[in-house]
Each structure stands twice: as structure tokens, then as C-alpha cells.
Amino acid sequence: MSRNFPQSPEQSLLFSEEAPLITIIASEYNASFVDAMLEQTQQELRKLDSRTIIKVIRVPGALEIPLLVKLVAERHKSSAIIALGVIIRGETAHADLIAEAITHALLNLSLDYCLPVIHEVLLLNNEEQAQVRCVNGPLYRGVEAARAAIGAIAATRFI
């Protein structure tokens, strides 16, 4: 193959003249955890492709994320949308119901708009789990969100 032709989805993004525009929609609830994920996501996006244009939209809570995903998908030319939030279980099923509704909504929006929607709205049992996944542990979900977004954009441009 020619050196100028992409040989993989990842390379197709690098050969694209169009810089990826990634919209991050992040919950303000459980801000210390979400803010850490947001920072990791932005840093990793810049590391993976320095041309990446990042737009951040904050919403009060995780349940508001799907509405903003829909509005961004309808009104903007984002290459991908990353949803960031942290839901911590309490004594009732409320957190599980919210997480399930968000999961279904994000999947349906991704399919309806043929747009990568990266789901990093975490449902966790306690703050210790949030600390490990969001702030200082081996499971940095913000980094994974960025990598998933760039990979999904590359794959869609490769098709």
C-alpha cells in the first residue's frame, strides 16, 4: 500500500485533513470525580491528536446528559460526544434507575445519529470506587473515554 493511504482506522484519522471536534458533556454532580475525569479526557485527547478541537458543556446532573447529547447531535458537527458523570449508589434503587435510563438513551442517540457517543457515566457503589476510577488509580476512565472517542472517529472515517 502507498505510504499516503491509511492502512488502519487509527491512521485514517491522522491522514484526515479535518481536525476532530469532540464535545464533552460533563455532569456537575460529584464534581471532584467528574472534574478529574474531564481533565484526564482533555489531556489524553490532546496527546492522541493535537489538532483535536474540544468543546465542554456542563450540566447539573447525569440525567441531563442525554438531552444535551441530542441537542449537540442535531445542531453541531461533532465528530464524537463523550458523556462524563459519576453516580454513587445509595440505599434505594434510584441510582440504578438513573444509570439504566442514561445507558439506553445514549446508545439510542448514538445509533439514531450514527455518531460515536462514548458512555463514561459511571455507576459506582461508593466514593472509594470513584476515587480509583476517576482520580488516582489504575482505571482512569477519562483516559479510556478519550481513546475510545479517537478510535471510534477513526473507524467511522475509515468506512
Short mmCIF file of N, CA and C in Angstrom, two decimals:
data_model
loop_
_atom_site.label_atom_id
_atom_site.label_comp_id
_atom_site.label_asym_id
_atom_site.label_seq_id
_atom_site.Cartn_x
_atom_site.Cartn_y
_atom_site.Cartn_z
N MET A 1 0.83 -1.19 0.00
CA MET A 1 0.00 0.00 0.00
C MET A 1 0.87 1.24 0.00
N SER A 2 0.34 2.28 -0.58
CA SER A 2 1.03 3.56 -0.60
C SER A 2 1.21 4.09 0.82
N ARG A 3 2.30 4.77 1.05
CA ARG A 3 2.53 5.37 2.36
C ARG A 3 1.54 6.50 2.65
N ASN A 4 0.92 7.02 1.62
CA ASN A 4 -0.02 8.12 1.81
C ASN A 4 -1.45 7.65 2.06
N PHE A 5 -1.68 6.36 2.01
CA PHE A 5 -3.02 5.84 2.21
C PHE A 5 -3.10 5.17 3.57
N PRO A 6 -4.12 5.48 4.36
CA PRO A 6 -4.21 4.87 5.68
C PRO A 6 -4.38 3.36 5.59
N GLN A 7 -3.69 2.66 6.46
CA GLN A 7 -3.76 1.20 6.48
C GLN A 7 -4.57 0.69 7.66
N SER A 8 -5.02 1.56 8.52
CA SER A 8 -5.84 1.16 9.67
C SER A 8 -6.75 2.32 10.03
N PRO A 9 -7.80 2.07 10.82
CA PRO A 9 -8.66 3.17 11.23
C PRO A 9 -7.90 4.28 11.95
N GLU A 10 -6.96 3.91 12.83
CA GLU A 10 -6.21 4.92 13.56
C GLU A 10 -5.43 5.82 12.60
N GLN A 11 -4.83 5.23 11.58
CA GLN A 11 -4.08 6.02 10.61
C GLN A 11 -5.00 6.89 9.78
N SER A 12 -6.22 6.44 9.53
CA SER A 12 -7.13 7.23 8.71
C SER A 12 -7.43 8.56 9.38
N LEU A 13 -7.48 8.59 10.70
CA LEU A 13 -7.72 9.85 11.39
C LEU A 13 -6.53 10.78 11.23
N LEU A 14 -5.33 10.23 11.30
CA LEU A 14 -4.13 11.04 11.15
C LEU A 14 -3.99 11.61 9.75
N PHE A 15 -4.48 10.88 8.75
CA PHE A 15 -4.37 11.34 7.37
C PHE A 15 -5.51 12.29 7.00
N SER A 16 -6.51 12.39 7.83
CA SER A 16 -7.64 13.25 7.56
C SER A 16 -7.23 14.71 7.69
N GLU A 17 -7.69 15.52 6.76
CA GLU A 17 -7.40 16.95 6.83
C GLU A 17 -8.28 17.64 7.86
N GLU A 18 -9.37 17.00 8.19
CA GLU A 18 -10.33 17.59 9.12
C GLU A 18 -9.97 17.23 10.56
N ALA A 19 -9.73 18.25 11.38
CA ALA A 19 -9.45 18.02 12.79
C ALA A 19 -10.71 17.52 13.48
N PRO A 20 -10.59 16.55 14.36
CA PRO A 20 -11.78 16.06 15.05
C PRO A 20 -12.32 17.10 16.03
N LEU A 21 -13.63 17.27 16.03
CA LEU A 21 -14.31 18.10 17.01
C LEU A 21 -15.01 17.17 17.98
N ILE A 22 -14.61 17.22 19.22
CA ILE A 22 -15.19 16.34 20.23
C ILE A 22 -15.87 17.19 21.28
N THR A 23 -17.15 16.91 21.50
CA THR A 23 -17.90 17.59 22.54
C THR A 23 -17.95 16.69 23.76
N ILE A 24 -17.58 17.25 24.89
CA ILE A 24 -17.65 16.54 26.16
C ILE A 24 -18.79 17.14 26.97
N ILE A 25 -19.71 16.29 27.36
CA ILE A 25 -20.82 16.73 28.20
C ILE A 25 -20.59 16.12 29.58
N ALA A 26 -20.37 16.97 30.57
CA ALA A 26 -19.97 16.51 31.89
C ALA A 26 -20.92 17.01 32.97
N SER A 27 -21.28 16.11 33.85
CA SER A 27 -22.14 16.43 34.97
C SER A 27 -21.39 17.25 36.01
N GLU A 28 -22.09 18.16 36.66
CA GLU A 28 -21.51 18.92 37.77
C GLU A 28 -21.68 18.19 39.10
N TYR A 29 -22.58 17.22 39.13
CA TYR A 29 -22.81 16.45 40.35
C TYR A 29 -21.62 15.53 40.59
N ASN A 30 -21.22 15.36 41.83
CA ASN A 30 -19.99 14.63 42.18
C ASN A 30 -18.80 15.26 41.45
N ALA A 31 -18.74 16.57 41.53
CA ALA A 31 -17.80 17.36 40.73
C ALA A 31 -16.34 16.97 40.91
N SER A 32 -15.91 16.64 42.11
CA SER A 32 -14.49 16.33 42.29
C SER A 32 -14.07 15.14 41.44
N PHE A 33 -14.96 14.17 41.28
CA PHE A 33 -14.65 13.00 40.47
C PHE A 33 -14.80 13.30 38.98
N VAL A 34 -15.87 13.97 38.62
CA VAL A 34 -16.12 14.29 37.21
C VAL A 34 -15.06 15.26 36.69
N ASP A 35 -14.68 16.24 37.50
CA ASP A 35 -13.65 17.19 37.08
C ASP A 35 -12.33 16.49 36.79
N ALA A 36 -11.99 15.51 37.60
CA ALA A 36 -10.75 14.75 37.36
C ALA A 36 -10.85 13.97 36.05
N MET A 37 -12.01 13.34 35.81
CA MET A 37 -12.19 12.62 34.54
C MET A 37 -12.13 13.58 33.36
N LEU A 38 -12.73 14.74 33.51
CA LEU A 38 -12.74 15.74 32.44
C LEU A 38 -11.32 16.17 32.10
N GLU A 39 -10.53 16.45 33.10
CA GLU A 39 -9.14 16.86 32.87
C GLU A 39 -8.34 15.75 32.18
N GLN A 40 -8.50 14.51 32.65
CA GLN A 40 -7.81 13.38 32.02
C GLN A 40 -8.23 13.22 30.57
N THR A 41 -9.52 13.36 30.32
CA THR A 41 -10.04 13.20 28.96
C THR A 41 -9.43 14.25 28.03
N GLN A 42 -9.42 15.49 28.46
CA GLN A 42 -8.88 16.56 27.63
C GLN A 42 -7.38 16.37 27.38
N GLN A 43 -6.65 16.01 28.40
CA GLN A 43 -5.21 15.78 28.23
C GLN A 43 -4.93 14.65 27.25
N GLU A 44 -5.67 13.56 27.39
CA GLU A 44 -5.44 12.41 26.51
C GLU A 44 -5.85 12.72 25.08
N LEU A 45 -6.93 13.46 24.89
CA LEU A 45 -7.34 13.85 23.53
C LEU A 45 -6.25 14.67 22.85
N ARG A 46 -5.69 15.61 23.58
CA ARG A 46 -4.61 16.45 23.01
C ARG A 46 -3.37 15.62 22.72
N LYS A 47 -3.11 14.64 23.57
CA LYS A 47 -1.95 13.77 23.37
C LYS A 47 -2.15 12.88 22.13
N LEU A 48 -3.36 12.37 21.95
CA LEU A 48 -3.63 11.47 20.83
C LEU A 48 -3.66 12.19 19.49
N ASP A 49 -4.20 13.41 19.46
CA ASP A 49 -4.26 14.20 18.23
C ASP A 49 -4.28 15.67 18.63
N SER A 50 -3.16 16.33 18.47
CA SER A 50 -3.03 17.72 18.92
C SER A 50 -3.97 18.67 18.18
N ARG A 51 -4.52 18.23 17.06
CA ARG A 51 -5.44 19.07 16.29
C ARG A 51 -6.85 19.05 16.85
N THR A 52 -7.12 18.15 17.78
CA THR A 52 -8.48 17.96 18.28
C THR A 52 -9.04 19.26 18.86
N ILE A 53 -10.25 19.57 18.43
CA ILE A 53 -10.99 20.71 18.96
C ILE A 53 -11.93 20.15 20.02
N ILE A 54 -11.85 20.69 21.22
CA ILE A 54 -12.63 20.17 22.34
C ILE A 54 -13.61 21.24 22.80
N LYS A 55 -14.87 20.85 22.89
CA LYS A 55 -15.92 21.73 23.41
C LYS A 55 -16.48 21.05 24.66
N VAL A 56 -16.57 21.78 25.76
CA VAL A 56 -17.07 21.22 27.01
C VAL A 56 -18.39 21.89 27.37
N ILE A 57 -19.37 21.07 27.69
CA ILE A 57 -20.67 21.55 28.16
C ILE A 57 -20.92 20.91 29.52
N ARG A 58 -21.24 21.73 30.51
CA ARG A 58 -21.53 21.20 31.85
C ARG A 58 -23.05 21.18 32.05
N VAL A 59 -23.52 20.15 32.72
CA VAL A 59 -24.94 20.01 33.05
C VAL A 59 -25.04 19.72 34.55
N PRO A 60 -26.19 20.02 35.16
CA PRO A 60 -26.31 19.83 36.61
C PRO A 60 -26.08 18.39 37.08
N GLY A 61 -26.72 17.45 36.41
CA GLY A 61 -26.60 16.05 36.83
C GLY A 61 -26.52 15.12 35.65
N ALA A 62 -26.32 13.86 35.94
CA ALA A 62 -26.14 12.87 34.87
C ALA A 62 -27.40 12.69 34.03
N LEU A 63 -28.56 12.84 34.63
CA LEU A 63 -29.80 12.62 33.89
C LEU A 63 -30.02 13.67 32.80
N GLU A 64 -29.36 14.80 32.91
CA GLU A 64 -29.47 15.84 31.88
C GLU A 64 -28.55 15.59 30.68
N ILE A 65 -27.63 14.67 30.81
CA ILE A 65 -26.66 14.42 29.74
C ILE A 65 -27.31 14.00 28.42
N PRO A 66 -28.24 13.03 28.41
CA PRO A 66 -28.82 12.62 27.12
C PRO A 66 -29.49 13.75 26.33
N LEU A 67 -30.16 14.66 27.01
CA LEU A 67 -30.78 15.78 26.31
C LEU A 67 -29.73 16.62 25.59
N LEU A 68 -28.64 16.91 26.27
CA LEU A 68 -27.58 17.71 25.64
C LEU A 68 -26.90 16.94 24.53
N VAL A 69 -26.76 15.63 24.67
CA VAL A 69 -26.21 14.81 23.58
C VAL A 69 -27.10 14.96 22.35
N LYS A 70 -28.40 14.88 22.56
CA LYS A 70 -29.34 15.02 21.43
C LYS A 70 -29.22 16.39 20.78
N LEU A 71 -29.17 17.44 21.58
CA LEU A 71 -29.07 18.79 21.02
C LEU A 71 -27.76 18.99 20.26
N VAL A 72 -26.67 18.49 20.81
CA VAL A 72 -25.38 18.60 20.11
C VAL A 72 -25.42 17.81 18.81
N ALA A 73 -25.98 16.61 18.86
CA ALA A 73 -26.05 15.78 17.65
C ALA A 73 -26.89 16.46 16.57
N GLU A 74 -27.94 17.14 16.96
CA GLU A 74 -28.82 17.81 16.00
C GLU A 74 -28.24 19.11 15.46
N ARG A 75 -27.54 19.86 16.29
CA ARG A 75 -27.18 21.23 15.93
C ARG A 75 -25.71 21.45 15.59
N HIS A 76 -24.85 20.52 15.91
CA HIS A 76 -23.42 20.75 15.73
C HIS A 76 -22.80 19.65 14.88
N LYS A 77 -21.58 19.85 14.51
CA LYS A 77 -20.87 18.90 13.66
C LYS A 77 -19.80 18.14 14.45
N SER A 78 -20.14 17.71 15.63
CA SER A 78 -19.16 16.97 16.44
C SER A 78 -18.80 15.66 15.77
N SER A 79 -17.53 15.30 15.86
CA SER A 79 -17.06 14.01 15.37
C SER A 79 -17.43 12.90 16.34
N ALA A 80 -17.52 13.26 17.62
CA ALA A 80 -17.92 12.33 18.68
C ALA A 80 -18.35 13.15 19.89
N ILE A 81 -19.11 12.51 20.75
CA ILE A 81 -19.54 13.12 22.00
C ILE A 81 -19.11 12.18 23.13
N ILE A 82 -18.54 12.76 24.17
CA ILE A 82 -18.16 11.99 25.35
C ILE A 82 -19.05 12.43 26.51
N ALA A 83 -19.71 11.48 27.14
CA ALA A 83 -20.57 11.74 28.30
C ALA A 83 -19.83 11.34 29.57
N LEU A 84 -19.64 12.30 30.47
CA LEU A 84 -18.92 12.04 31.73
C LEU A 84 -19.83 12.33 32.92
N GLY A 85 -19.90 11.37 33.83
CA GLY A 85 -20.66 11.57 35.06
C GLY A 85 -20.34 10.49 36.06
N VAL A 86 -20.68 10.75 37.30
CA VAL A 86 -20.49 9.77 38.37
C VAL A 86 -21.77 9.70 39.18
N ILE A 87 -22.31 8.50 39.26
CA ILE A 87 -23.50 8.22 40.06
C ILE A 87 -23.06 7.24 41.15
N ILE A 88 -23.32 7.60 42.40
CA ILE A 88 -22.94 6.72 43.50
C ILE A 88 -24.22 6.18 44.13
N ARG A 89 -24.27 4.86 44.23
CA ARG A 89 -25.45 4.20 44.78
C ARG A 89 -25.71 4.64 46.23
N GLY A 90 -26.98 4.70 46.54
CA GLY A 90 -27.41 4.97 47.91
C GLY A 90 -28.18 3.77 48.44
N GLU A 91 -29.13 4.03 49.30
CA GLU A 91 -29.90 2.96 49.92
C GLU A 91 -31.09 2.51 49.09
N THR A 92 -31.45 3.28 48.07
CA THR A 92 -32.60 2.93 47.24
C THR A 92 -32.12 2.57 45.83
N ALA A 93 -33.06 2.21 44.98
CA ALA A 93 -32.74 1.83 43.59
C ALA A 93 -32.64 3.04 42.67
N HIS A 94 -32.76 4.23 43.21
CA HIS A 94 -32.78 5.45 42.41
C HIS A 94 -31.57 5.56 41.47
N ALA A 95 -30.39 5.32 41.98
CA ALA A 95 -29.17 5.44 41.16
C ALA A 95 -29.18 4.44 40.02
N ASP A 96 -29.62 3.23 40.29
CA ASP A 96 -29.68 2.21 39.24
C ASP A 96 -30.66 2.60 38.14
N LEU A 97 -31.79 3.16 38.53
CA LEU A 97 -32.79 3.58 37.53
C LEU A 97 -32.24 4.70 36.66
N ILE A 98 -31.57 5.66 37.27
CA ILE A 98 -30.98 6.75 36.51
C ILE A 98 -29.92 6.22 35.55
N ALA A 99 -29.04 5.37 36.04
CA ALA A 99 -27.96 4.83 35.21
C ALA A 99 -28.51 4.03 34.04
N GLU A 100 -29.54 3.23 34.29
CA GLU A 100 -30.12 2.43 33.21
C GLU A 100 -30.77 3.32 32.15
N ALA A 101 -31.48 4.35 32.58
CA ALA A 101 -32.11 5.27 31.63
C ALA A 101 -31.07 5.98 30.78
N ILE A 102 -29.98 6.42 31.41
CA ILE A 102 -28.92 7.11 30.69
C ILE A 102 -28.26 6.17 29.68
N THR A 103 -27.99 4.96 30.09
CA THR A 103 -27.35 3.99 29.20
C THR A 103 -28.19 3.74 27.95
N HIS A 104 -29.47 3.51 28.14
CA HIS A 104 -30.35 3.27 26.98
C HIS A 104 -30.43 4.51 26.10
N ALA A 105 -30.57 5.68 26.71
CA ALA A 105 -30.69 6.91 25.93
C ALA A 105 -29.42 7.17 25.11
N LEU A 106 -28.25 7.01 25.72
CA LEU A 106 -27.01 7.28 25.00
C LEU A 106 -26.81 6.31 23.84
N LEU A 107 -27.12 5.04 24.07
CA LEU A 107 -27.00 4.06 22.99
C LEU A 107 -27.94 4.40 21.84
N ASN A 108 -29.18 4.71 22.17
CA ASN A 108 -30.15 5.04 21.12
C ASN A 108 -29.77 6.31 20.36
N LEU A 109 -29.26 7.31 21.06
CA LEU A 109 -28.82 8.53 20.38
C LEU A 109 -27.65 8.27 19.45
N SER A 110 -26.72 7.46 19.89
CA SER A 110 -25.58 7.11 19.04
C SER A 110 -26.05 6.43 17.76
N LEU A 111 -26.97 5.50 17.89
CA LEU A 111 -27.48 4.78 16.72
C LEU A 111 -28.36 5.68 15.85
N ASP A 112 -29.21 6.48 16.47
CA ASP A 112 -30.11 7.35 15.71
C ASP A 112 -29.35 8.37 14.87
N TYR A 113 -28.24 8.89 15.39
CA TYR A 113 -27.49 9.93 14.70
C TYR A 113 -26.22 9.42 14.03
N CYS A 114 -25.98 8.09 14.10
CA CYS A 114 -24.75 7.50 13.54
C CYS A 114 -23.53 8.30 13.99
N LEU A 115 -23.45 8.51 15.28
CA LEU A 115 -22.43 9.35 15.88
C LEU A 115 -21.84 8.63 17.09
N PRO A 116 -20.52 8.55 17.19
CA PRO A 116 -19.95 7.93 18.38
C PRO A 116 -20.31 8.72 19.64
N VAL A 117 -20.97 8.06 20.57
CA VAL A 117 -21.28 8.63 21.88
C VAL A 117 -20.59 7.73 22.90
N ILE A 118 -19.58 8.26 23.53
CA ILE A 118 -18.78 7.49 24.47
C ILE A 118 -19.40 7.64 25.86
N HIS A 119 -19.78 6.51 26.44
CA HIS A 119 -20.52 6.46 27.70
C HIS A 119 -19.55 6.24 28.87
N GLU A 120 -19.27 7.31 29.57
CA GLU A 120 -18.48 7.22 30.80
C GLU A 120 -19.24 7.87 31.95
N VAL A 121 -20.52 7.53 32.03
CA VAL A 121 -21.32 7.90 33.18
C VAL A 121 -21.27 6.68 34.09
N LEU A 122 -20.45 6.78 35.11
CA LEU A 122 -20.14 5.63 35.94
C LEU A 122 -21.15 5.45 37.06
N LEU A 123 -21.60 4.22 37.26
CA LEU A 123 -22.45 3.85 38.39
C LEU A 123 -21.56 3.08 39.35
N LEU A 124 -21.34 3.65 40.52
CA LEU A 124 -20.38 3.08 41.47
C LEU A 124 -21.04 2.86 42.83
N ASN A 125 -20.46 1.97 43.58
CA ASN A 125 -21.01 1.64 44.90
C ASN A 125 -20.64 2.63 45.98
N ASN A 126 -19.49 3.28 45.84
CA ASN A 126 -19.03 4.18 46.90
C ASN A 126 -17.97 5.15 46.36
N GLU A 127 -17.59 6.08 47.20
CA GLU A 127 -16.60 7.08 46.80
C GLU A 127 -15.21 6.49 46.60
N GLU A 128 -14.91 5.40 47.28
CA GLU A 128 -13.61 4.75 47.09
C GLU A 128 -13.47 4.25 45.65
N GLN A 129 -14.53 3.65 45.12
CA GLN A 129 -14.51 3.20 43.73
C GLN A 129 -14.36 4.40 42.79
N ALA A 130 -15.03 5.48 43.10
CA ALA A 130 -14.93 6.68 42.27
C ALA A 130 -13.50 7.23 42.30
N GLN A 131 -12.89 7.21 43.46
CA GLN A 131 -11.51 7.70 43.59
C GLN A 131 -10.57 6.90 42.69
N VAL A 132 -10.70 5.59 42.70
CA VAL A 132 -9.82 4.72 41.91
C VAL A 132 -10.04 4.92 40.41
N ARG A 133 -11.28 5.09 40.01
CA ARG A 133 -11.58 5.18 38.58
C ARG A 133 -11.43 6.59 38.01
N CYS A 134 -11.54 7.58 38.87
CA CYS A 134 -11.57 8.96 38.38
C CYS A 134 -10.38 9.81 38.78
N VAL A 135 -9.76 9.53 39.91
CA VAL A 135 -8.76 10.46 40.43
C VAL A 135 -7.36 9.86 40.46
N ASN A 136 -7.17 8.79 41.17
CA ASN A 136 -5.80 8.27 41.32
C ASN A 136 -5.77 6.76 41.44
N GLY A 137 -5.92 6.12 40.32
CA GLY A 137 -5.86 4.67 40.32
C GLY A 137 -5.53 4.15 38.94
N PRO A 138 -5.48 2.86 38.79
CA PRO A 138 -5.11 2.28 37.50
C PRO A 138 -6.23 2.28 36.47
N LEU A 139 -7.42 2.70 36.84
CA LEU A 139 -8.58 2.61 35.95
C LEU A 139 -9.06 3.99 35.51
N TYR A 140 -8.15 4.81 35.02
CA TYR A 140 -8.53 6.17 34.63
C TYR A 140 -9.56 6.15 33.50
N ARG A 141 -10.80 6.38 33.85
CA ARG A 141 -11.88 6.30 32.87
C ARG A 141 -11.86 7.49 31.90
N GLY A 142 -11.32 8.61 32.30
CA GLY A 142 -11.21 9.74 31.39
C GLY A 142 -10.26 9.45 30.24
N VAL A 143 -9.16 8.79 30.54
CA VAL A 143 -8.20 8.39 29.50
C VAL A 143 -8.86 7.39 28.56
N GLU A 144 -9.57 6.43 29.12
CA GLU A 144 -10.26 5.44 28.29
C GLU A 144 -11.32 6.09 27.41
N ALA A 145 -12.01 7.09 27.93
CA ALA A 145 -13.02 7.79 27.14
C ALA A 145 -12.39 8.47 25.93
N ALA A 146 -11.27 9.13 26.15
CA ALA A 146 -10.57 9.81 25.05
C ALA A 146 -10.12 8.81 24.00
N ARG A 147 -9.54 7.72 24.43
CA ARG A 147 -9.07 6.71 23.49
C ARG A 147 -10.22 6.09 22.71
N ALA A 148 -11.33 5.85 23.38
CA ALA A 148 -12.50 5.30 22.69
C ALA A 148 -13.04 6.28 21.66
N ALA A 149 -13.07 7.56 22.00
CA ALA A 149 -13.57 8.57 21.06
C ALA A 149 -12.70 8.65 19.82
N ILE A 150 -11.40 8.76 20.01
CA ILE A 150 -10.49 8.85 18.86
C ILE A 150 -10.57 7.58 18.02
N GLY A 151 -10.62 6.44 18.68
CA GLY A 151 -10.73 5.17 17.94
C GLY A 151 -12.03 5.07 17.16
N ALA A 152 -13.13 5.51 17.76
CA ALA A 152 -14.43 5.45 17.08
C ALA A 152 -14.48 6.43 15.91
N ILE A 153 -13.92 7.62 16.09
CA ILE A 153 -13.87 8.58 14.98
C ILE A 153 -13.05 8.01 13.84
N ALA A 154 -11.91 7.46 14.17
CA ALA A 154 -11.05 6.87 13.13
C ALA A 154 -11.77 5.76 12.39
N ALA A 155 -12.48 4.92 13.12
CA ALA A 155 -13.19 3.81 12.49
C ALA A 155 -14.30 4.32 11.57
N THR A 156 -15.04 5.35 12.00
CA THR A 156 -16.12 5.86 11.15
C THR A 156 -15.57 6.55 9.90
N ARG A 157 -14.41 7.18 10.01
CA ARG A 157 -13.81 7.82 8.84
C ARG A 157 -13.17 6.80 7.90
N PHE A 158 -12.85 5.65 8.43
CA PHE A 158 -12.20 4.59 7.65
C PHE A 158 -13.20 3.88 6.75
N ILE A 159 -14.47 3.88 7.15
CA ILE A 159 -15.50 3.14 6.41
C ILE A 159 -15.79 3.81 5.08
#
